[in-house]
mmCIF file of C-alpha atoms and ligand atoms in Angstrom:
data_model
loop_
_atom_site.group_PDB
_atom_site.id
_atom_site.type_symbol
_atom_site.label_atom_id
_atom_site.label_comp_id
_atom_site.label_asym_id
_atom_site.label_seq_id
_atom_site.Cartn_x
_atom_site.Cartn_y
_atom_site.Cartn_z
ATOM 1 C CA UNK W 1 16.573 50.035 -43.497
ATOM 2 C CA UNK W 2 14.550 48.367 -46.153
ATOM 3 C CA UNK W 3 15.201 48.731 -49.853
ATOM 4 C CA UNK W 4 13.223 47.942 -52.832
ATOM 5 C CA UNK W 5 14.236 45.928 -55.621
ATOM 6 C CA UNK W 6 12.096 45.930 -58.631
ATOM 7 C CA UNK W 7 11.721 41.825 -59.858
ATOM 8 C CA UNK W 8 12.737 43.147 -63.269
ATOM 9 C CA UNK W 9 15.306 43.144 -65.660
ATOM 10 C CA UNK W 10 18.470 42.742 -65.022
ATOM 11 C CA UNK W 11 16.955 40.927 -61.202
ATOM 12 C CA UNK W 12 17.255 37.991 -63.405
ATOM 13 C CA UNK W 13 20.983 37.878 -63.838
ATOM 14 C CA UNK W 14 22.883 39.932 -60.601
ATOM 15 C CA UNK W 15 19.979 40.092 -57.995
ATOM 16 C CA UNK W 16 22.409 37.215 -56.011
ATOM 17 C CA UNK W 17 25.111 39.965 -56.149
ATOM 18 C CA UNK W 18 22.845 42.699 -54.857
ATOM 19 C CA UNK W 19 21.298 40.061 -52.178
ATOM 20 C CA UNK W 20 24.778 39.533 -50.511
ATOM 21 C CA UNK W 21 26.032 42.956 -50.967
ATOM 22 C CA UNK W 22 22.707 44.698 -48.431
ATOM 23 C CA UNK W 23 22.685 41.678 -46.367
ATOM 24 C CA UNK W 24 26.246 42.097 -45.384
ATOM 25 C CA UNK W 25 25.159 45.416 -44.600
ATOM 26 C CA UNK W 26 22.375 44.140 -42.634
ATOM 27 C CA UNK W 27 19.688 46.361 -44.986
ATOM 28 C CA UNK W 28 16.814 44.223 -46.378
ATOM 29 C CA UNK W 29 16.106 44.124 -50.006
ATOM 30 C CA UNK W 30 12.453 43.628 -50.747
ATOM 31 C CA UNK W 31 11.730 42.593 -54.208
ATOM 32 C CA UNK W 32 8.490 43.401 -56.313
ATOM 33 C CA UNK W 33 5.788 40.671 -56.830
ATOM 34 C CA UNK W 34 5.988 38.175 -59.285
ATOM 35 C CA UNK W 35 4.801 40.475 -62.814
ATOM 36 C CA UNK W 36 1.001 40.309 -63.361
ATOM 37 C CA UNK W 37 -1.427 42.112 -65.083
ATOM 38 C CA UNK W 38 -1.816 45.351 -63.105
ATOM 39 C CA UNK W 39 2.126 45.848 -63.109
ATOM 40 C CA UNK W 40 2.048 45.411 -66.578
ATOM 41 C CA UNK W 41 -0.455 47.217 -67.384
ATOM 42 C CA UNK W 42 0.858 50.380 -65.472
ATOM 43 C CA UNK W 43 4.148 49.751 -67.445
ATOM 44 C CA UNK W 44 2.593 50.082 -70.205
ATOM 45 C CA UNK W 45 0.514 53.266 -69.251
ATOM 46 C CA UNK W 46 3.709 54.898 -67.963
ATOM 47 C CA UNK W 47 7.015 54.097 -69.861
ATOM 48 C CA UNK W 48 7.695 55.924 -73.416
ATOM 49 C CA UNK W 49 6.204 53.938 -76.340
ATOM 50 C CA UNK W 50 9.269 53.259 -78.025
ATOM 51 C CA UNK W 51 11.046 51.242 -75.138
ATOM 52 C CA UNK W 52 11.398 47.396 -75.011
ATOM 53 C CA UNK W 53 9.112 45.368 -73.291
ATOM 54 C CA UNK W 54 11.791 44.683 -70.320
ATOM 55 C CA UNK W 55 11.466 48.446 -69.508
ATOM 56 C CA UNK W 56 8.148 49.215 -69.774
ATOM 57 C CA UNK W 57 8.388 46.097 -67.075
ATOM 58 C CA UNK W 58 10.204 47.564 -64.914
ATOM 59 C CA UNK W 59 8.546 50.651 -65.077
ATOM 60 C CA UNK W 60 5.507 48.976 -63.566
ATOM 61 C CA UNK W 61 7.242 47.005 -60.900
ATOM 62 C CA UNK W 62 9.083 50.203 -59.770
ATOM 63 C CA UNK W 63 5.779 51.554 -59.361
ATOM 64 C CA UNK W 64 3.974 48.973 -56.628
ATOM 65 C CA UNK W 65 7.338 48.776 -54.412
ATOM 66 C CA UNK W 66 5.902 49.772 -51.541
ATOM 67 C CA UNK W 67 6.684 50.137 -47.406
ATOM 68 C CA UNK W 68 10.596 50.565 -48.461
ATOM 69 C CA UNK W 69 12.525 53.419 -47.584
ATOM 70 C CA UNK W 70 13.625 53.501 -51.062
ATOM 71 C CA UNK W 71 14.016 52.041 -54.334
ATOM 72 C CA UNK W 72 17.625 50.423 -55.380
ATOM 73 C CA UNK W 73 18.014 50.588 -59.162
ATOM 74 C CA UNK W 74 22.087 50.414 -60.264
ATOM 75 C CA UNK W 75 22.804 51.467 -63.486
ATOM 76 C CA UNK W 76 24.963 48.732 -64.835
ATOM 77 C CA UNK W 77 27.673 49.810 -67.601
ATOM 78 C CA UNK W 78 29.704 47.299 -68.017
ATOM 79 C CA UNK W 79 30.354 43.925 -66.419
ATOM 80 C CA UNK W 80 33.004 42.557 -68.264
ATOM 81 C CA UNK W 81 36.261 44.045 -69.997
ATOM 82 C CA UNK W 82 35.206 45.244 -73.556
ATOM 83 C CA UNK W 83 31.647 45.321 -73.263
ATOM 84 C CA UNK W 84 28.746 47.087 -72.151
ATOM 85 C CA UNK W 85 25.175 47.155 -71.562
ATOM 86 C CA UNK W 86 22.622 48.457 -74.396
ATOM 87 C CA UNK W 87 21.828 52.281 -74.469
ATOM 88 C CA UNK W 88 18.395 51.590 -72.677
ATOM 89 C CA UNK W 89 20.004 49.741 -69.663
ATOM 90 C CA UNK W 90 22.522 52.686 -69.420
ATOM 91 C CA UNK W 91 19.701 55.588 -69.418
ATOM 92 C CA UNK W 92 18.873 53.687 -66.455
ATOM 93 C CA UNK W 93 17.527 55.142 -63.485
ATOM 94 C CA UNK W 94 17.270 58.802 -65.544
ATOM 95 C CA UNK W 95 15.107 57.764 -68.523
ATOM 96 C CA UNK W 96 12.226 56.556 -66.097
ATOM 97 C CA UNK W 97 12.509 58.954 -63.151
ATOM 98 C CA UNK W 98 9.055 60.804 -65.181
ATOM 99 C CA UNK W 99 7.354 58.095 -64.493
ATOM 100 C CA UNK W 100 7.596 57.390 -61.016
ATOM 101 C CA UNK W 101 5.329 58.629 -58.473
ATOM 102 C CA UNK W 102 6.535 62.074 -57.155
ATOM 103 C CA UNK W 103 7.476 60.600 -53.224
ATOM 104 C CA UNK W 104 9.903 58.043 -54.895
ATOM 105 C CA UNK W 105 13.322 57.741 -53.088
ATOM 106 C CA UNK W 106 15.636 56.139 -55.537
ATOM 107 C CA UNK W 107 19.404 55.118 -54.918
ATOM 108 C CA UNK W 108 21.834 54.146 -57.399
ATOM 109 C CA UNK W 109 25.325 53.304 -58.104
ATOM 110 C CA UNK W 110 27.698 53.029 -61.007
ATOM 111 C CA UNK W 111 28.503 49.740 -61.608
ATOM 112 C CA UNK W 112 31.712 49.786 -64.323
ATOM 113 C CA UNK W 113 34.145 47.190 -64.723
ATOM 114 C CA UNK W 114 35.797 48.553 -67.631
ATOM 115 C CA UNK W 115 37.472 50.531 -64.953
ATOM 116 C CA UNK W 116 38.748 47.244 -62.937
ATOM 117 C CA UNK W 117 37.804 46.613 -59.676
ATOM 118 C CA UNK W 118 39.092 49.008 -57.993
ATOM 119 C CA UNK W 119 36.731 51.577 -59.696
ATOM 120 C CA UNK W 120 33.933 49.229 -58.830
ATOM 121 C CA UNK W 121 34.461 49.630 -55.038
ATOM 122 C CA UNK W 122 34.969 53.169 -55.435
ATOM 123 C CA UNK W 123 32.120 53.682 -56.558
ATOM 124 C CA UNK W 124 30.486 51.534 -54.252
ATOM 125 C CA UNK W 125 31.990 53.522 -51.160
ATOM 126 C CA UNK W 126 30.507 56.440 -52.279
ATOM 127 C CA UNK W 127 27.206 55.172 -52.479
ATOM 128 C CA UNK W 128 27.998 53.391 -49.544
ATOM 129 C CA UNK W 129 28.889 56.922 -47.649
ATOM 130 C CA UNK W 130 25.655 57.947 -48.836
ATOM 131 C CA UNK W 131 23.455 55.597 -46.378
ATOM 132 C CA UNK W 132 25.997 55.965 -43.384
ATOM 133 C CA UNK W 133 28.358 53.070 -44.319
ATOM 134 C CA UNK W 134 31.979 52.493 -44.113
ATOM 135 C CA UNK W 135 34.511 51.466 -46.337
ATOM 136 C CA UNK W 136 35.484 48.937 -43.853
ATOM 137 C CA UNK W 137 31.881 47.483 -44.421
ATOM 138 C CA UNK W 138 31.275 48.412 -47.841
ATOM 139 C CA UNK W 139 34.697 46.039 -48.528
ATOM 140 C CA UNK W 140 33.139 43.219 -46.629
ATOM 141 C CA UNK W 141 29.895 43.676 -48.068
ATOM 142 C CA UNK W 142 31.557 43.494 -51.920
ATOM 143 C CA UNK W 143 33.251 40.385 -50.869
ATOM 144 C CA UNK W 144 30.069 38.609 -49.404
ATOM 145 C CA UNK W 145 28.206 39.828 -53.099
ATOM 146 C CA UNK W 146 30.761 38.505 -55.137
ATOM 147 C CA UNK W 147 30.569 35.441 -53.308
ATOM 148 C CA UNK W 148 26.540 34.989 -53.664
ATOM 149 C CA UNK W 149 26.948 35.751 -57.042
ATOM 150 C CA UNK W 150 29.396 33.159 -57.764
ATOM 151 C CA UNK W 151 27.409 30.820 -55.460
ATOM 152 C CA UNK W 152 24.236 31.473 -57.998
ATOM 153 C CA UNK W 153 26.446 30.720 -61.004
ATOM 154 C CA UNK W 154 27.364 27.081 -59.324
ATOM 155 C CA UNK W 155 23.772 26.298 -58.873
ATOM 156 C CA UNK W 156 22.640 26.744 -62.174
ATOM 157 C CA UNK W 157 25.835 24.843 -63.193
ATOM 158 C CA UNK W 158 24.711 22.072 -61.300
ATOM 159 C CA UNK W 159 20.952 21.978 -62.727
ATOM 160 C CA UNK W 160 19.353 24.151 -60.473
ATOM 161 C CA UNK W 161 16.556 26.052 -62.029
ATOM 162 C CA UNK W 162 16.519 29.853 -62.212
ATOM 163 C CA UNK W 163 13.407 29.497 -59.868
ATOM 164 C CA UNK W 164 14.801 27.702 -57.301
ATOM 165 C CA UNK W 165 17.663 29.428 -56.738
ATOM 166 C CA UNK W 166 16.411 32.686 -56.516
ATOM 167 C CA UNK W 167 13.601 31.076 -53.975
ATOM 168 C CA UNK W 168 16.782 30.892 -52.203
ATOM 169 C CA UNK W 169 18.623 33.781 -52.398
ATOM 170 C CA UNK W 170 15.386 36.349 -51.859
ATOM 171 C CA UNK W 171 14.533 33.986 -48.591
ATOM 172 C CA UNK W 172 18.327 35.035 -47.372
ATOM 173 C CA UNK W 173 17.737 38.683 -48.142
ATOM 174 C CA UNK W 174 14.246 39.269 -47.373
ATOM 175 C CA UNK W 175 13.862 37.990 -43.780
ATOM 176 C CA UNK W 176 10.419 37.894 -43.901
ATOM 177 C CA UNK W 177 9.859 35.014 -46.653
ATOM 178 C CA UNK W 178 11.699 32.905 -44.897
ATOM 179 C CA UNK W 179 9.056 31.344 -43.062
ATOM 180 C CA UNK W 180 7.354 30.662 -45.765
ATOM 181 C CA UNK W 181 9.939 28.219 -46.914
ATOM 182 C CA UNK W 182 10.170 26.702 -43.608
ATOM 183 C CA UNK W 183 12.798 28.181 -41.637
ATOM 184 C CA UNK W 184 13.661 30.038 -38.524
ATOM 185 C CA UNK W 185 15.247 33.627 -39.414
ATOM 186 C CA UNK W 186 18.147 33.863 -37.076
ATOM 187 C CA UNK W 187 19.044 30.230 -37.884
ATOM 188 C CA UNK W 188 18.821 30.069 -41.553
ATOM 189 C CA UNK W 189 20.376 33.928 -41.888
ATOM 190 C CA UNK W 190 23.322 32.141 -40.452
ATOM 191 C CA UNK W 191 23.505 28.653 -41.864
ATOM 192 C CA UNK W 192 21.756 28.894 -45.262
ATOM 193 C CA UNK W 193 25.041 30.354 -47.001
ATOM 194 C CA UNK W 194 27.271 27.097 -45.568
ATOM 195 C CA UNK W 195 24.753 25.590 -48.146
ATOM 196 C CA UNK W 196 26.002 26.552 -51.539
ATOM 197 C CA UNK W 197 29.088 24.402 -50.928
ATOM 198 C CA UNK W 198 29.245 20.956 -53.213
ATOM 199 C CA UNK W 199 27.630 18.303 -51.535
ATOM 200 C CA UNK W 200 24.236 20.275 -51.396
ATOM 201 C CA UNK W 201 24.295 21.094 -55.387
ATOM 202 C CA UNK W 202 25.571 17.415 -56.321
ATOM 203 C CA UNK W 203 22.530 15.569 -54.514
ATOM 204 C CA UNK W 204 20.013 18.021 -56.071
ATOM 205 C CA UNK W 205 22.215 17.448 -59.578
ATOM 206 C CA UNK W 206 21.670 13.722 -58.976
ATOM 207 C CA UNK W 207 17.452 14.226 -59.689
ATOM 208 C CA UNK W 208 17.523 15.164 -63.148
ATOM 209 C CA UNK W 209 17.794 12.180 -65.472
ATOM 210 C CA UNK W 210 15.129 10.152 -66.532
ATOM 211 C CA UNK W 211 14.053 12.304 -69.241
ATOM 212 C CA UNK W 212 16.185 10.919 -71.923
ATOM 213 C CA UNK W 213 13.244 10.100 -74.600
ATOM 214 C CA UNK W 214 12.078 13.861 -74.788
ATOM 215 C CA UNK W 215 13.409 15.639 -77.475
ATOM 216 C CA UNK W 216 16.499 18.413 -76.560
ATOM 217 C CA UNK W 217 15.741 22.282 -76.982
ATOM 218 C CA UNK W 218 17.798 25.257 -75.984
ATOM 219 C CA UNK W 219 16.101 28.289 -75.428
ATOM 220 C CA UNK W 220 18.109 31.537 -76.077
ATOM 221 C CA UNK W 221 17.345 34.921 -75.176
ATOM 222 C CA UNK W 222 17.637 37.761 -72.780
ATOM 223 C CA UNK W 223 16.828 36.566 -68.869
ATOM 224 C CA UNK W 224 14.546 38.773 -67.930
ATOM 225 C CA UNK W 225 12.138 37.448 -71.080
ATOM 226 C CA UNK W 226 13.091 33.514 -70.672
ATOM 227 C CA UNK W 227 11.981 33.847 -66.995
ATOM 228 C CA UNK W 228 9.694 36.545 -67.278
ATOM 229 C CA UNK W 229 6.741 34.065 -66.813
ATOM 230 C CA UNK W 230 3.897 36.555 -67.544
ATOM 231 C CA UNK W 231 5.300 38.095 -70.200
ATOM 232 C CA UNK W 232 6.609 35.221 -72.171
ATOM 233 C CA UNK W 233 3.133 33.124 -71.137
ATOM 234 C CA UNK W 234 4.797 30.115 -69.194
ATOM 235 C CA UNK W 235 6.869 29.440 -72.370
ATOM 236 C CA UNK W 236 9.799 27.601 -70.131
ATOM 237 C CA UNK W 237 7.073 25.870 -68.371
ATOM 238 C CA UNK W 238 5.362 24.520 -70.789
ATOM 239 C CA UNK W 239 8.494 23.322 -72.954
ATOM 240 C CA UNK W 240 9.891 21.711 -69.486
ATOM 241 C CA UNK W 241 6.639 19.796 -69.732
ATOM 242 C CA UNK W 242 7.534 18.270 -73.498
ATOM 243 C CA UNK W 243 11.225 18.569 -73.249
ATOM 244 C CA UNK W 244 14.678 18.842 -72.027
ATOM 245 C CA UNK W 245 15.202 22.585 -71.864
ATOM 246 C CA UNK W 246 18.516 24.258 -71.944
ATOM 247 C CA UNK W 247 19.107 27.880 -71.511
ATOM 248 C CA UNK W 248 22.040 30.773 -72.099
ATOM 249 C CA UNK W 249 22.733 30.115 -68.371
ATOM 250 C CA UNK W 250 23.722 26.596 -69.061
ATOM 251 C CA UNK W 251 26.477 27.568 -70.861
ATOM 252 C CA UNK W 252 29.762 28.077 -69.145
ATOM 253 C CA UNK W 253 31.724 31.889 -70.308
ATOM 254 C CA UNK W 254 35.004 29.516 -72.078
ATOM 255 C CA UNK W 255 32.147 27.936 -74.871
ATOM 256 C CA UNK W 256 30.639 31.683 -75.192
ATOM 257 C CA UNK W 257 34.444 33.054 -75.636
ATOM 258 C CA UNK W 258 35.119 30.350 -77.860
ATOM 259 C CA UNK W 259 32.535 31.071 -80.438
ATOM 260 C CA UNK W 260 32.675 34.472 -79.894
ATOM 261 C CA UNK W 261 36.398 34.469 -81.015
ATOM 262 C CA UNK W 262 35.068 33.141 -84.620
ATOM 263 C CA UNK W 263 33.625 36.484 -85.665
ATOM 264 C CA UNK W 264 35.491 38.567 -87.659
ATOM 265 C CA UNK W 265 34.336 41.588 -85.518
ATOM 266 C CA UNK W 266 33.774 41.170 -81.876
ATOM 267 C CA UNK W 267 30.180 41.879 -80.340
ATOM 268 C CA UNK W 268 30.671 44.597 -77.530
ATOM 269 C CA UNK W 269 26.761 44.556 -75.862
ATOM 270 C CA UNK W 270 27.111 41.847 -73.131
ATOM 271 C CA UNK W 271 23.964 40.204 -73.210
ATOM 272 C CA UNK W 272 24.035 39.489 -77.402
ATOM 273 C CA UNK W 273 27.405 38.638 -76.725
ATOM 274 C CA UNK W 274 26.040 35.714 -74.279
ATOM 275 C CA UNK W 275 23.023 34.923 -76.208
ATOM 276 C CA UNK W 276 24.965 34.707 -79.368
ATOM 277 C CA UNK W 277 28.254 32.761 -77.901
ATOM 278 C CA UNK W 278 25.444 29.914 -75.887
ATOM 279 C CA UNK W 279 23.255 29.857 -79.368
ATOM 280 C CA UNK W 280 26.190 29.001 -81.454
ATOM 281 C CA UNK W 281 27.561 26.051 -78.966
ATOM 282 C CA UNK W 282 23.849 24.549 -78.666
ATOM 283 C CA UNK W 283 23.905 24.876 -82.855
ATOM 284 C CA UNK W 284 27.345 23.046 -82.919
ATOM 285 C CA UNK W 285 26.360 20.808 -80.122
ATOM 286 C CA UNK W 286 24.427 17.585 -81.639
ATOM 287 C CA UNK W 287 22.934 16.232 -78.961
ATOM 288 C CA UNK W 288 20.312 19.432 -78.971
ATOM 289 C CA UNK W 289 17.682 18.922 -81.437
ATOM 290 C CA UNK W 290 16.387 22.663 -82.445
ATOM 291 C CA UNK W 291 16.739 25.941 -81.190
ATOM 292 C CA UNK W 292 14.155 28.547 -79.527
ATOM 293 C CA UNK W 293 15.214 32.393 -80.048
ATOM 294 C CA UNK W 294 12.799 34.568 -77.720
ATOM 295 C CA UNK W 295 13.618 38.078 -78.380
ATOM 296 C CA UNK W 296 11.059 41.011 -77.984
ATOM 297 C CA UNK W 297 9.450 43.626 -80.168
ATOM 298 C CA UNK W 298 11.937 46.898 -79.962
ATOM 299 C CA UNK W 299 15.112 45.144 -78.888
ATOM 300 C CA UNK W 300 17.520 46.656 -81.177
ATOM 301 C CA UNK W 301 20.484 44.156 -80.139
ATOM 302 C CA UNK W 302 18.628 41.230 -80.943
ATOM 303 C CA UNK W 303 17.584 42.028 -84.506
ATOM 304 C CA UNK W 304 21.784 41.658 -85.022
ATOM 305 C CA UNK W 305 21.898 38.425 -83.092
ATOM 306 C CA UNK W 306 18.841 36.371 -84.313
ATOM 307 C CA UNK W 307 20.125 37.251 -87.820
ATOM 308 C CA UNK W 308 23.407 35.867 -86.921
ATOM 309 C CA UNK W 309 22.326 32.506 -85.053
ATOM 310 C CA UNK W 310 19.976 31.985 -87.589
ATOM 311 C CA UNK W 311 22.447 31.971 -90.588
ATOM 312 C CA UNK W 312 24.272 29.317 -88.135
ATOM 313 C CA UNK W 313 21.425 27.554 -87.426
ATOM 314 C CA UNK W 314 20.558 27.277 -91.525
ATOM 315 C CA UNK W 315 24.658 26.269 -91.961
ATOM 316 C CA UNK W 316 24.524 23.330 -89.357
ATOM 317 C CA UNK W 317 20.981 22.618 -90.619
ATOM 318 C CA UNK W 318 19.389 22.959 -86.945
ATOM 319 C CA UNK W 319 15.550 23.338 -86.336
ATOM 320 C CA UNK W 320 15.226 27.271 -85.644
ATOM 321 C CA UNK W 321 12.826 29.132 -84.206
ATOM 322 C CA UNK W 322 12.353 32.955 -83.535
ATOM 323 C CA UNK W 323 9.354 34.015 -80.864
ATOM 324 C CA UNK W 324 8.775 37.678 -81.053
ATOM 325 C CA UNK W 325 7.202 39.362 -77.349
ATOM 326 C CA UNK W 326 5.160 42.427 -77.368
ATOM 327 C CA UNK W 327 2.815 43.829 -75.300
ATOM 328 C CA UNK W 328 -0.252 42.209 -77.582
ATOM 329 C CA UNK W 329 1.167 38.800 -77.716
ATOM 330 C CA UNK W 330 -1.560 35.963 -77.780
ATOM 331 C CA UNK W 331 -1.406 32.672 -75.903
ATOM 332 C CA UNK W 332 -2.934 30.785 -78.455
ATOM 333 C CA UNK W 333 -0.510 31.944 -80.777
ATOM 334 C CA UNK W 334 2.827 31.037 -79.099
ATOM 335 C CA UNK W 335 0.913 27.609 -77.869
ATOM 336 C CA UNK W 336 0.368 26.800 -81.797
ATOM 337 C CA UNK W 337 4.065 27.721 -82.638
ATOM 338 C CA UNK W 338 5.627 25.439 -79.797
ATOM 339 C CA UNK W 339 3.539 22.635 -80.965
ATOM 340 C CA UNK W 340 4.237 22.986 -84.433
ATOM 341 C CA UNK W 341 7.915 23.287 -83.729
ATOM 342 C CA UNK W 342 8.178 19.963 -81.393
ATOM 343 C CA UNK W 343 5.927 17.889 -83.664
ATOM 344 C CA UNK W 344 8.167 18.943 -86.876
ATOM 345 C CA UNK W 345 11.499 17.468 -84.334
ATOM 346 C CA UNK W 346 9.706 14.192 -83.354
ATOM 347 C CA UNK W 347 8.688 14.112 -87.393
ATOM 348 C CA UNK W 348 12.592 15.078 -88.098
ATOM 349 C CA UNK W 349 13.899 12.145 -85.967
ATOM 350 C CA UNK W 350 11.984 9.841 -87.245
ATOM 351 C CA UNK W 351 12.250 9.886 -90.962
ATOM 352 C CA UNK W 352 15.819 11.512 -90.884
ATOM 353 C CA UNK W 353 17.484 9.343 -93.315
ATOM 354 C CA UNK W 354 14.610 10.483 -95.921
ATOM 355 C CA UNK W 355 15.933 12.533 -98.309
ATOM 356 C CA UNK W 356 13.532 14.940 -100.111
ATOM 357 C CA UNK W 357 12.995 14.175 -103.969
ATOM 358 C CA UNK W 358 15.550 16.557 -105.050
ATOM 359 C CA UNK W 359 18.042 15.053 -103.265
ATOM 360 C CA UNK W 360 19.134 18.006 -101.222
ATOM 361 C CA UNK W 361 17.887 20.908 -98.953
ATOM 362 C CA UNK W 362 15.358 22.725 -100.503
ATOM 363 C CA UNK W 363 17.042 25.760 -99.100
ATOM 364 C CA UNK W 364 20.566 24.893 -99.793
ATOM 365 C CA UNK W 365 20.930 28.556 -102.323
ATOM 366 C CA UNK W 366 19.357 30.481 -100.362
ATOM 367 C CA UNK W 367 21.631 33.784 -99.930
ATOM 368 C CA UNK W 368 21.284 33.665 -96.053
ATOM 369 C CA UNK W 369 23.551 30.324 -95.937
HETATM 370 S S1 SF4 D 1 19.025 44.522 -74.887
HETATM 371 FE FE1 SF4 D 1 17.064 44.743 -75.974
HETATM 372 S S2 SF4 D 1 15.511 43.921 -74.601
HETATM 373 FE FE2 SF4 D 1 17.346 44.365 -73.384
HETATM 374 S S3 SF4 D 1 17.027 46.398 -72.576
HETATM 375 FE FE3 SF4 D 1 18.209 46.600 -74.457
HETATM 376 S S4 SF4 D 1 16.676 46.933 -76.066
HETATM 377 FE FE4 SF4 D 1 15.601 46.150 -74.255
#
């Protein structure tokens, strides 16, 4: 059997888990190509107006997954104890069934934690009885996905990038790319997983270095903008080229907790509980230099978040700056804001013990400190 995955979303945070779970089973997931301007495009055409950019796409990659049996798309509730995905995650598969073409198979699961795990695997078996499976194997499968996912989380821990460890992960799942990166398919189908064990992630750890002069900038947002390459324009790309770039990935779930625990009310969506938990350790952390929030046009979570970070950001005096995705976003544009933003840190650095004329932050009563 072989299952579509749209390269969308939330791909960018749990397609490891999904990857382990159907190749236990022995079903292949075949993910969508890399976004371009057609799948975008159709997105655009076909999801309602008033949706985020993230879901108008997915709208268009769920639309060129072709020569599967059917499309995979799990609606995620809740990952963590306490917290929960945002409204347009949970209408999710239901709120874009309109706009699929009319021969679409689509399967989906419940995915709830809130319930503990043993409501996960319930719900898991009776998707699982759904495609002829077994509890037996839908237990084993659960096990293997939980361990890919953890094995993901230990790359990036070990300065993997997003890229490469998903080059990976779909070459395990999808059989047929796996030539591509130079292996045989029985052998690395069997060997590839022994991988993920220390020794491999601490030589690859050992390249990075000898970047020390570039300036330090984290880079906080949702995954599926930060490596949505087409949508966000190369943005991580083209920062790697100028500096050291660290992401909400980066940063381990105690820091996140940590900060998290300082607000007076706790923040129950899971991914502006992440972005807002990593944001606040890179503005505490003074080694990092300024701070990039991408967020996207329609997001409603991240109009609460950027406020927040940048209130911290102002407090701690940290270089802050917001970059705003839409459908109509220009290159030139974002290219002039990055520019700007790394000349004013190399400017910052150097004349840092200048104090302006009056002696204090021109800022320092404004009401947002
Ligand atoms: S959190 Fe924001 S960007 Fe993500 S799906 Fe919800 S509205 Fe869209």
């Amino acid at each position: 059997m072989r299952l579509g995955f749209p390269r969308a979303l939330l791909y960018y945070e749990y397609y490891p888990f999904w990857a382990g779970f159907f190749y236990k089973l022995g079903i292949e997931l075949v993910t969508s190509p890399l976004t371009n301007r057609e799948i975008m495009e159709i997105g655009l055409k076909k999801a309602p107006d008033d949706t985020c950019l993230p879901v108008k796409i997915l709208v268009g990659h769920l639309t060129v997954l072709r020569g599967v049996e059917g499309i995979f798309l799990p609606r995620l509730v809740s990952m963590e104890q306490n917290t929960y995905h945002c409204p347009k995650i949970l209408g999710l598969p239901e709120s874009i069934f309109y706009a699929l073409p009319a021969e679409s198979k689509v399967y989906t699961v419940d995915i709830n934690w809130r319930g503990g795990k043993r409501e996960v695997i319930n719900s898991l078996m009776a998707f699982g009885g759904g495609i002829g499976c077994s509890k037996g194997q839908i237990r084993e499968a659960f096990a293997e996905a939980q361990r890919w996912q953890k094995a993901y989380q230990r790359m990036r821990n070990a300065g993997w990038s997003f890229e490469e460890s998903m080059e990976c992960f779909e070459a395990l799942a999808e059989p047929m790319k796996l030539k591509d990166l130079g292996f045989s398919q029985e052998g690395s189908r069997r060997q590839k997983p022994a991988e993920f064990e220390d020794g491999w992630l601490l030589d690859h750890e050992a390249q990075a270095g000898s970047r020390e002069n570039q300036p330090k900038i984290a880079l906080v947002g949702h995954s599926y903008l930060t490596y949505e390459s087409y949508a966000n324009m190369n943005l991580l790309q083209r920062l790697r080229e100028k500096a050291q770039v660290f992401v909400v990935e980066n940063v381990g779930s105690a820091p996140i907790e940590e900060q998290h625990s300082k607000l007076q009310k706790k923040i129950f969506w899971s991914h502006a509980k992440k972005i807002f938990g990593a944001g606040s350790a890179y503005v505490e952390d003074p080694e990092i230099d300024g701070l990039i929030y991408l967020s996207c046009f329609g997001c409603g979570t991240d109009s609460m978040t950027n406020d927040l970070l940048a209130r911290r950001a102002r407090k701690n005096q940290k270089p802050y700056l917001v970059l705003t995705l839409d459908e109509h976003s220009g290159e030139a544009g974002l290219v002039t804001r990055i520019e700007a933003f790394l000349d004013m840190l190399e400017r910052r650095k150097d004349y840092e013990s200048h104090l302006s004329s009056y002696g204090e932050r021109l800022d320092s009563h404004s009401s947002l400190t």
